[in-house]
PDB file of C-alpha atoms in Angstrom:
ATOM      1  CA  UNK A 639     -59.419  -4.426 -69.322  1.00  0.00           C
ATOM      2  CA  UNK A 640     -56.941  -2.529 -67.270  1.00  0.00           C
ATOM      3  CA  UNK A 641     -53.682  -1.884 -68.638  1.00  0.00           C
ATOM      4  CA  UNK A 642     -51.439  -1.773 -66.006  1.00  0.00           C
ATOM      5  CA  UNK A 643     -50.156  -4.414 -63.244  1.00  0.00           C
ATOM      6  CA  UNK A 644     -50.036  -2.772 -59.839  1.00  0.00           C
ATOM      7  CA  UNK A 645     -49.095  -5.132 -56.340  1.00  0.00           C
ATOM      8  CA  UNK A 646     -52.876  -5.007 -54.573  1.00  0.00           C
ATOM      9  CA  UNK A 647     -51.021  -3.688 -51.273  1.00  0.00           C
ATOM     10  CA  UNK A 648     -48.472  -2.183 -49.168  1.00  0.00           C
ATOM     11  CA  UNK A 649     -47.902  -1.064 -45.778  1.00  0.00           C
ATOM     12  CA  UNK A 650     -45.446   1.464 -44.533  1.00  0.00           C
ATOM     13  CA  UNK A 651     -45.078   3.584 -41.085  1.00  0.00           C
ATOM     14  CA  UNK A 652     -45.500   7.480 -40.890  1.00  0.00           C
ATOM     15  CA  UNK A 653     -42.453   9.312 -41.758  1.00  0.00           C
ATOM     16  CA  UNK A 654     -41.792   6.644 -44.485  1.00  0.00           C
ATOM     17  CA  UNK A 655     -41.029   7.238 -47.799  1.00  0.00           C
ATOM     18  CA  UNK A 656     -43.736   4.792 -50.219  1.00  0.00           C
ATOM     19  CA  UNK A 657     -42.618   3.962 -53.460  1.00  0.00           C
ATOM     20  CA  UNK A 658     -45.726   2.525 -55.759  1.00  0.00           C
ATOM     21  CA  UNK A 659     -44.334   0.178 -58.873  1.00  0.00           C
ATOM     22  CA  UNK A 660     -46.854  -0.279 -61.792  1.00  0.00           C
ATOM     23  CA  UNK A 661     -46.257  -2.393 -65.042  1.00  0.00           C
ATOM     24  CA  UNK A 662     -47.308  -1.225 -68.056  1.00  0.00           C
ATOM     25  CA  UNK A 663     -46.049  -2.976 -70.652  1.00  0.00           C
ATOM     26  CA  UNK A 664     -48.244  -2.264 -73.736  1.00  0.00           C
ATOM     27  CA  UNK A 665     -47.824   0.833 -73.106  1.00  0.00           C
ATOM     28  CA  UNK A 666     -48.730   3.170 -76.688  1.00  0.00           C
ATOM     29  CA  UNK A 667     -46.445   6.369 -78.057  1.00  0.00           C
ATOM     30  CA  UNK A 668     -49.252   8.390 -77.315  1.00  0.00           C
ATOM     31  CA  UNK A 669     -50.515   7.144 -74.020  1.00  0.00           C
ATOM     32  CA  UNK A 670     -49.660   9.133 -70.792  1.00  0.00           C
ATOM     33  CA  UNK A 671     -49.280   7.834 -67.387  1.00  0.00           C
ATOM     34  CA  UNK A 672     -51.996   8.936 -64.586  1.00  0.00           C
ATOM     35  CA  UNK A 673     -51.730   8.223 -60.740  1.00  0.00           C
ATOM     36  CA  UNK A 674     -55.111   8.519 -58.623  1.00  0.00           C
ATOM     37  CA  UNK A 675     -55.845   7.910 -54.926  1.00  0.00           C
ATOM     38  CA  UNK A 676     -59.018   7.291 -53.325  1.00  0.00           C
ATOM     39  CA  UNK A 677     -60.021   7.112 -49.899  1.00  0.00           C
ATOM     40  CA  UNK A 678     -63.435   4.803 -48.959  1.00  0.00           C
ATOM     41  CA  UNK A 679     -66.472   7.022 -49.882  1.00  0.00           C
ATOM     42  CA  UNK A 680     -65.432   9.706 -51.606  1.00  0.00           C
ATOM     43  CA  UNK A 681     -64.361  10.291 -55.316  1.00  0.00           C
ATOM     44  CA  UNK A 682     -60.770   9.080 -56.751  1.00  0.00           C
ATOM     45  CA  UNK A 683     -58.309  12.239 -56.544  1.00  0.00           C
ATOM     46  CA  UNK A 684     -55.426  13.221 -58.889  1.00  0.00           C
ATOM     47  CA  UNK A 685     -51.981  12.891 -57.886  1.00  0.00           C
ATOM     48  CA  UNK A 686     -49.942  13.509 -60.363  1.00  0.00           C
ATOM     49  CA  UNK A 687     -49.013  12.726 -64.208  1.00  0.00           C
ATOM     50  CA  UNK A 688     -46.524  12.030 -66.753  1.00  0.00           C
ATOM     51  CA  UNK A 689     -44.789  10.758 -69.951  1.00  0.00           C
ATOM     52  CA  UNK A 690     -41.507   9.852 -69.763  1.00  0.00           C
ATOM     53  CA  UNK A 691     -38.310  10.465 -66.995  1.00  0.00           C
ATOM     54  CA  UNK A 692     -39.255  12.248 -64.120  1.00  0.00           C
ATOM     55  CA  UNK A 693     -42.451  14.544 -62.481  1.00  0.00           C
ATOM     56  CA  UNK A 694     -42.207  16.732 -59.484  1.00  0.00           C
ATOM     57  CA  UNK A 695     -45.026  18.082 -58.096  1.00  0.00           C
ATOM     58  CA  UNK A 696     -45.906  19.125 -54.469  1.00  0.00           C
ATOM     59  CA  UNK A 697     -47.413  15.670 -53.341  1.00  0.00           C
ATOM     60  CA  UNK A 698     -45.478  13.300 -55.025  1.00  0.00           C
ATOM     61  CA  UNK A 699     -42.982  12.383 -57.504  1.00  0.00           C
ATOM     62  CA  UNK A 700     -43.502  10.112 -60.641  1.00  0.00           C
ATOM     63  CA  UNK A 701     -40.291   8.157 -62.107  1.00  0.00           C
ATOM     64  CA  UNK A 702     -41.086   6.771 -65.694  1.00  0.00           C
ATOM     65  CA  UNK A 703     -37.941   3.840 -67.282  1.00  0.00           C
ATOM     66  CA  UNK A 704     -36.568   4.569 -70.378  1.00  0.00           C
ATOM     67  CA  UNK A 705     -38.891   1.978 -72.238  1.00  0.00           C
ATOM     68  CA  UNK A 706     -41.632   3.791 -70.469  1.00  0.00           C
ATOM     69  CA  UNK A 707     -43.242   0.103 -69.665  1.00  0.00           C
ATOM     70  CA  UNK A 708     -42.672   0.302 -66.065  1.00  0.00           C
ATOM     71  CA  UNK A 709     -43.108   3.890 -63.258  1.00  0.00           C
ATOM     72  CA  UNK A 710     -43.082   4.387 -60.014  1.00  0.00           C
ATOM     73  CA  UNK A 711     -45.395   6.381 -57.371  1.00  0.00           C
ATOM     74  CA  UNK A 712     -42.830   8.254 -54.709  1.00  0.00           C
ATOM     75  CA  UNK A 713     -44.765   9.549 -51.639  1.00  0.00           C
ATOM     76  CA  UNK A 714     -42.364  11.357 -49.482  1.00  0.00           C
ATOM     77  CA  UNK A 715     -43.194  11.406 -45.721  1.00  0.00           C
ATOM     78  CA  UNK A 716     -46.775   9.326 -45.567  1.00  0.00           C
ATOM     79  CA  UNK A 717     -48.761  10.192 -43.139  1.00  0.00           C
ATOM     80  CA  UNK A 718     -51.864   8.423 -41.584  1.00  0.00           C
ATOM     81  CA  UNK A 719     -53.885  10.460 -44.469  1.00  0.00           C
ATOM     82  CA  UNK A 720     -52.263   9.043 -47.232  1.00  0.00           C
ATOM     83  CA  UNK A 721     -54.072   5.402 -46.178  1.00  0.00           C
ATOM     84  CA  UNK A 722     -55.848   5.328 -49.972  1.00  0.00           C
ATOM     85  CA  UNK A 723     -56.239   2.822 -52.521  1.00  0.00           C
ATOM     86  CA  UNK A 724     -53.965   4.081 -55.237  1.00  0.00           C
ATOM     87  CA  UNK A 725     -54.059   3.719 -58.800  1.00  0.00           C
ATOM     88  CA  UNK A 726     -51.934   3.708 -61.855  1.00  0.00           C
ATOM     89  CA  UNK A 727     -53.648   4.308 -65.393  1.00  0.00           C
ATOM     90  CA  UNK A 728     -52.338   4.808 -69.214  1.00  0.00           C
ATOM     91  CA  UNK A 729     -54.908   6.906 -71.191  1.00  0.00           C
ATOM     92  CA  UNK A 730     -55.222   7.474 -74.757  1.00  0.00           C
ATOM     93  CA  UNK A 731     -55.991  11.619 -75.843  1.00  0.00           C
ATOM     94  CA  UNK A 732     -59.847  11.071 -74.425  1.00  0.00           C
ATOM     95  CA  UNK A 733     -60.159   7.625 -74.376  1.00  0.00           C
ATOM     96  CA  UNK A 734     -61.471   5.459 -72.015  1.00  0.00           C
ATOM     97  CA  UNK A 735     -59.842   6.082 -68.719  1.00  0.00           C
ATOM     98  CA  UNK A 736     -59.342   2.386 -67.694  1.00  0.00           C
ATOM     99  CA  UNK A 737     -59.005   1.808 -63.515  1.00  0.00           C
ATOM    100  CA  UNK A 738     -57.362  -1.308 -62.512  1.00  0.00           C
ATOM    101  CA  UNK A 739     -57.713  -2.883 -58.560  1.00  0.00           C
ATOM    102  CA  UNK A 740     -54.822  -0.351 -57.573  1.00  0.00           C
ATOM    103  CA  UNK A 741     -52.588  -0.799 -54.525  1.00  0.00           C
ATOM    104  CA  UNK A 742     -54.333  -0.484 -51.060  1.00  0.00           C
ATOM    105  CA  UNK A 743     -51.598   1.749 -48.822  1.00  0.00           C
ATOM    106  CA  UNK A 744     -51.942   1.077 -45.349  1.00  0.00           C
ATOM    107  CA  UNK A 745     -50.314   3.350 -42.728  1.00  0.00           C
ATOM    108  CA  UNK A 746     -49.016   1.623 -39.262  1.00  0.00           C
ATOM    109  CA  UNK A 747     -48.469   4.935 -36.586  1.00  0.00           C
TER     110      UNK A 747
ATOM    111  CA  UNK B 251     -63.280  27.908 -59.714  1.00  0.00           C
ATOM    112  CA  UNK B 252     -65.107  24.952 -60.995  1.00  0.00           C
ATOM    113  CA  UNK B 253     -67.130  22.691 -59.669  1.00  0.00           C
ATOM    114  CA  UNK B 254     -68.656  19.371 -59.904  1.00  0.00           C
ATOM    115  CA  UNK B 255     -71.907  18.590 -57.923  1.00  0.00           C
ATOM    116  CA  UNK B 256     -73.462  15.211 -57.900  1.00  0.00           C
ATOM    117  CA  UNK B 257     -77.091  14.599 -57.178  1.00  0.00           C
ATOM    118  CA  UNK B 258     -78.517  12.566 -55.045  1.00  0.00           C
ATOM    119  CA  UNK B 259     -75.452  12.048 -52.630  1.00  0.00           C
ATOM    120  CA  UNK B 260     -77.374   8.702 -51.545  1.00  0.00           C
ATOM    121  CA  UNK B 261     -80.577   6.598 -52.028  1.00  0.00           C
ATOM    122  CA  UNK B 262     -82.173   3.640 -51.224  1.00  0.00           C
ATOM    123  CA  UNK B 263     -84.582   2.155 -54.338  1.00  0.00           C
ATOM    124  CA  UNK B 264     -86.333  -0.893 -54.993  1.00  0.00           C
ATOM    125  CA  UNK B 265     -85.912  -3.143 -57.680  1.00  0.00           C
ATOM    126  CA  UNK B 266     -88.021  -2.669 -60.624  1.00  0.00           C
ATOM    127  CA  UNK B 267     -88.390   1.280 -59.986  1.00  0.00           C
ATOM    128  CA  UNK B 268     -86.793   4.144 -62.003  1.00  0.00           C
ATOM    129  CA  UNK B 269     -83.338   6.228 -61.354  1.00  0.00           C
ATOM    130  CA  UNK B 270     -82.518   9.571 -62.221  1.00  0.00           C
ATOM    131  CA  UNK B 271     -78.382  10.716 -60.823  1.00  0.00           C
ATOM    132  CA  UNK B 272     -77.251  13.843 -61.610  1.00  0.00           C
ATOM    133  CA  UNK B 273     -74.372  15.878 -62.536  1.00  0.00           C
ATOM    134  CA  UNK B 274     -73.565  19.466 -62.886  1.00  0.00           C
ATOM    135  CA  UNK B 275     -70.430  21.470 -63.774  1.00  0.00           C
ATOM    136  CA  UNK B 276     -69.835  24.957 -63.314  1.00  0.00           C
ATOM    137  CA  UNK B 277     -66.816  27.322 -64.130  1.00  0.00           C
ATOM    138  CA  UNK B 278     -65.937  25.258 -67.392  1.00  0.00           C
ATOM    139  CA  UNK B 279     -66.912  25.244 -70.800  1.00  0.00           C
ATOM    140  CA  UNK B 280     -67.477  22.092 -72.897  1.00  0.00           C
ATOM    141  CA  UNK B 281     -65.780  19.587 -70.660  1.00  0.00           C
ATOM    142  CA  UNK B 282     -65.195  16.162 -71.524  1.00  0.00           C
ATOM    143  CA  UNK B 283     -68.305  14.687 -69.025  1.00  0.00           C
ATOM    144  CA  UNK B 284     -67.642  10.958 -67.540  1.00  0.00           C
ATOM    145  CA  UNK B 285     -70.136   8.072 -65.348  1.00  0.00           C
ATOM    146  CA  UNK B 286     -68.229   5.402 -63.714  1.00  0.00           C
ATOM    147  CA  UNK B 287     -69.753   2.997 -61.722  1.00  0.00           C
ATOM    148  CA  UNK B 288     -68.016   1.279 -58.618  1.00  0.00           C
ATOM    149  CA  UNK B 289     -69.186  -1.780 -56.526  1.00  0.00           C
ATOM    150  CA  UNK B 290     -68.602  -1.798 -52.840  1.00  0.00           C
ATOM    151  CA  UNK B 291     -64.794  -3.377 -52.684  1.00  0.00           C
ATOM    152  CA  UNK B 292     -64.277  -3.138 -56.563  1.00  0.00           C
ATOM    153  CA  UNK B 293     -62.749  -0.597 -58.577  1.00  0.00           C
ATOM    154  CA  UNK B 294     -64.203   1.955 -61.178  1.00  0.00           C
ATOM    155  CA  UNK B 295     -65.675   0.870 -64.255  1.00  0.00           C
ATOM    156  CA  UNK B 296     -65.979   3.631 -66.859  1.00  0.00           C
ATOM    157  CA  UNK B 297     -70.427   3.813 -68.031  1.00  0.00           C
ATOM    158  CA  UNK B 298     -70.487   6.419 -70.459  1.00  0.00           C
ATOM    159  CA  UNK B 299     -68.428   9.457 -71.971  1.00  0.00           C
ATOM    160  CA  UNK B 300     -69.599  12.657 -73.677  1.00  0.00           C
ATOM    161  CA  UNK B 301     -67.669  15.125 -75.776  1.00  0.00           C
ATOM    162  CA  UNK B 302     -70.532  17.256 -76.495  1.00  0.00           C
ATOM    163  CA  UNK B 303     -73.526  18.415 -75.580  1.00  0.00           C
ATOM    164  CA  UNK B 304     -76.328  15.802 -76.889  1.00  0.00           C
ATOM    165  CA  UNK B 305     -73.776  12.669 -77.957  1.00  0.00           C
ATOM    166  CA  UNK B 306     -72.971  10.025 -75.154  1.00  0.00           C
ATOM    167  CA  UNK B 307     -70.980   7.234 -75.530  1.00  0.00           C
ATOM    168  CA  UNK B 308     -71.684   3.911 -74.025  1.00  0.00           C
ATOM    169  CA  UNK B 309     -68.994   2.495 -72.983  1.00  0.00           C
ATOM    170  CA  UNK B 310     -70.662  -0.637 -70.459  1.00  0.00           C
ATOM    171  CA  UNK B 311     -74.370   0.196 -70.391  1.00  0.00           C
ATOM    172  CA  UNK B 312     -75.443  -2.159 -67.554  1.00  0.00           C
ATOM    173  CA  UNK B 313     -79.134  -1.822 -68.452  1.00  0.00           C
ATOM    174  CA  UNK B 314     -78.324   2.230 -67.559  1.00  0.00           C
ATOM    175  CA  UNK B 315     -78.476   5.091 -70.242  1.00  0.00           C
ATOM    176  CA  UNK B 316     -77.025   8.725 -70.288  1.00  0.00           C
ATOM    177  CA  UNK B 317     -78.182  11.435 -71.614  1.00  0.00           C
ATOM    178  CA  UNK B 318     -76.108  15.408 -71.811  1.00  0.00           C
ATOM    179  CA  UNK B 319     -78.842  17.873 -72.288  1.00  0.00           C
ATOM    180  CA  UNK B 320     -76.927  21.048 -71.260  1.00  0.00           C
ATOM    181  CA  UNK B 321     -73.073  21.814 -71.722  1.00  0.00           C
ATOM    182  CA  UNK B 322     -73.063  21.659 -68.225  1.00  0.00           C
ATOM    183  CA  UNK B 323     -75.269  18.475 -67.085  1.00  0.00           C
ATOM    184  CA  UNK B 324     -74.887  15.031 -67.400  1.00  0.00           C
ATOM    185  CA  UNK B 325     -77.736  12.679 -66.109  1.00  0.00           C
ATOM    186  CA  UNK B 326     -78.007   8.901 -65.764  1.00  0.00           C
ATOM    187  CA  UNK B 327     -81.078   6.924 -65.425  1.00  0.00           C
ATOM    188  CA  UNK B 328     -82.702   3.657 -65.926  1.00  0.00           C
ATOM    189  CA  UNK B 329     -86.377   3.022 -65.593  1.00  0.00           C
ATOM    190  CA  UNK B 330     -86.263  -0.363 -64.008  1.00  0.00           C
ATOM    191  CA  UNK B 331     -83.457  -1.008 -61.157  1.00  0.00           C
ATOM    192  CA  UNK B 332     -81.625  -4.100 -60.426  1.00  0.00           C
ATOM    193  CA  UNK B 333     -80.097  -5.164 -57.791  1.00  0.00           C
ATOM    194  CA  UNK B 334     -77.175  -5.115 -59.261  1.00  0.00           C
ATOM    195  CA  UNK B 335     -77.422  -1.981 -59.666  1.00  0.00           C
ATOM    196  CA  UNK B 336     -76.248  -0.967 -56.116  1.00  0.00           C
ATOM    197  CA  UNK B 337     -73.137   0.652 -55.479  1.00  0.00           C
ATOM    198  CA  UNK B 338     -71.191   4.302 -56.074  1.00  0.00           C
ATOM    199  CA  UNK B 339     -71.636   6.366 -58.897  1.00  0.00           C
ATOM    200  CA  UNK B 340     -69.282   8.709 -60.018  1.00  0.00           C
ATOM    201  CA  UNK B 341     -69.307  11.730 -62.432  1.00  0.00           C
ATOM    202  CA  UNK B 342     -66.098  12.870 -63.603  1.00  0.00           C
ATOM    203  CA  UNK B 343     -65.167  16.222 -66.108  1.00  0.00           C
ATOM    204  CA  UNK B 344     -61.980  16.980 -68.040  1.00  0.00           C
ATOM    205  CA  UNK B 345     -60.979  19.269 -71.083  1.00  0.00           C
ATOM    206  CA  UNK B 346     -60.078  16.029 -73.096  1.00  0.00           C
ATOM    207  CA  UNK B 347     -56.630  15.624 -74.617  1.00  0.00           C
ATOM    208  CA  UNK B 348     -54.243  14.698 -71.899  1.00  0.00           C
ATOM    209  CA  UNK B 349     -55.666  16.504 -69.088  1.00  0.00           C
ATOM    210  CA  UNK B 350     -56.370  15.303 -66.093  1.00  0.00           C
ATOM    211  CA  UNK B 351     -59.860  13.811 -64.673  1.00  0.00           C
ATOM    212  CA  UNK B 352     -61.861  15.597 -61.694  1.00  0.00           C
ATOM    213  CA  UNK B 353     -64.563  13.270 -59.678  1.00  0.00           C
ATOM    214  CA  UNK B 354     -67.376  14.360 -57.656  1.00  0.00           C
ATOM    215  CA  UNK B 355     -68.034  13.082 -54.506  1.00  0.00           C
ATOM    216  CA  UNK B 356     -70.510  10.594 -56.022  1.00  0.00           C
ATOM    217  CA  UNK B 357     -74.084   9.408 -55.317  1.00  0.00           C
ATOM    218  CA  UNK B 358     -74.395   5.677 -52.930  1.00  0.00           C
ATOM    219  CA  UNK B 359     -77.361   3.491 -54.735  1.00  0.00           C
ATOM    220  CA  UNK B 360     -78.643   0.915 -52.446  1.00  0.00           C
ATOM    221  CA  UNK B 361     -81.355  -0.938 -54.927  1.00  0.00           C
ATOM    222  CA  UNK B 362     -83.403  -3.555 -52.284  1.00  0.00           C
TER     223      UNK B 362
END
């Protein structure tokens, strides 16, 4: 059973900044927060990961609240390429890595 | 680099016949070795995990079994397909503790 509440979709135009909410509120002291994408036929891809406050890296941005139960996904500047199904996961040190339905990004030109 | 290679990319199988998929990774040693399972439109459901060479986890076995006979190989198989069987396998490697998961580029099972 997934462990995190994501909406199933969003739309946004090119040039857009996306910002991806996901609930998590059982959320354990030792579980980290993983974001995934995954476009039809190929394997899901890593975006980016965290623990608490705030992650930078060079796709994406990941803003964790203070009661860790809730994050948020920020794509800056979505292009047509970024059309993925994208998903939010909390994983125990090698556990089970749990994917939920994720939230289906559609890009309008 | 490493690298994660899936085997067959796609096949078509009829029920009642056997499956072998395979997975191989190069360039690391003693990953963490994942199957997930995903049907067309669904999302990813986690099969089996192995820490180690020889000891596989079963996490859902949906009439499927694992097996790790190398560090670096990581095989799934059945010997009688169902159709529910059909859909996108995935292997996936990490280095366990918090890092991150890699996926191959996964095998399409069409069972008829």
């Amino acid at each position: 059973l997934a462990k995190t509440t994501q909406p199933p979709s969003m739309e946004a135009y090119e040039g857009q900044e996306v910002n991806v909410s996901c609930s998590h509120t059982n959320i354990a002291t030792s579980e980290y927060i993983y974001w995934y994408r995954q476009v039809p036929h190929q394997g899901p891809q890593f975006i980016i990961q965290g623990y608490k406050d705030y992650v930078v890296n060079e796709v994406a941005s990941l803003f964790i609240s203070a009661d860790r139960k809730l994050s948020t996904l920020s794509l800056p500047w979505v292009s047509l390429r970024d059309a993925a199904v994208y998903y939010c996961i909390v994983d125990y040190n090698q556990g089970k890595l749990i994917f939920g339905q994720g939230t289906k990004l559609s890009i309008k030109p | 680099a490493q690298t994660i290679h899936q085997w067959p990319v796609a096949e078509i199988k009829a029920v009642g016949s056997p499956l072998s998929l395979g997975c191989t990774i190069k360039g690391k040693s003693s990953p963490n070795l994942y199957w997930y399972w995903q049907a067309t439109g669904g999302t990813l459901q986690q099969l089996f995990y192995s820490i180690t060479v020889g000891q596989v986890e079963s996490v859902v076995q949906l009439n499927l079994s694992a097996s790790r006979p190398k560090d670096d190989q990581f095989i799934l198989s059945t010997e009688k397909l169902l159709l529910s069987h059909s859909g996108f396998y995935l292997c996936a490697w990490s280095l366990g503790g918090n890092s991150d998961y890699t996926f191959g580029s996964g095998t399409r099972l069409l069972v008829i």
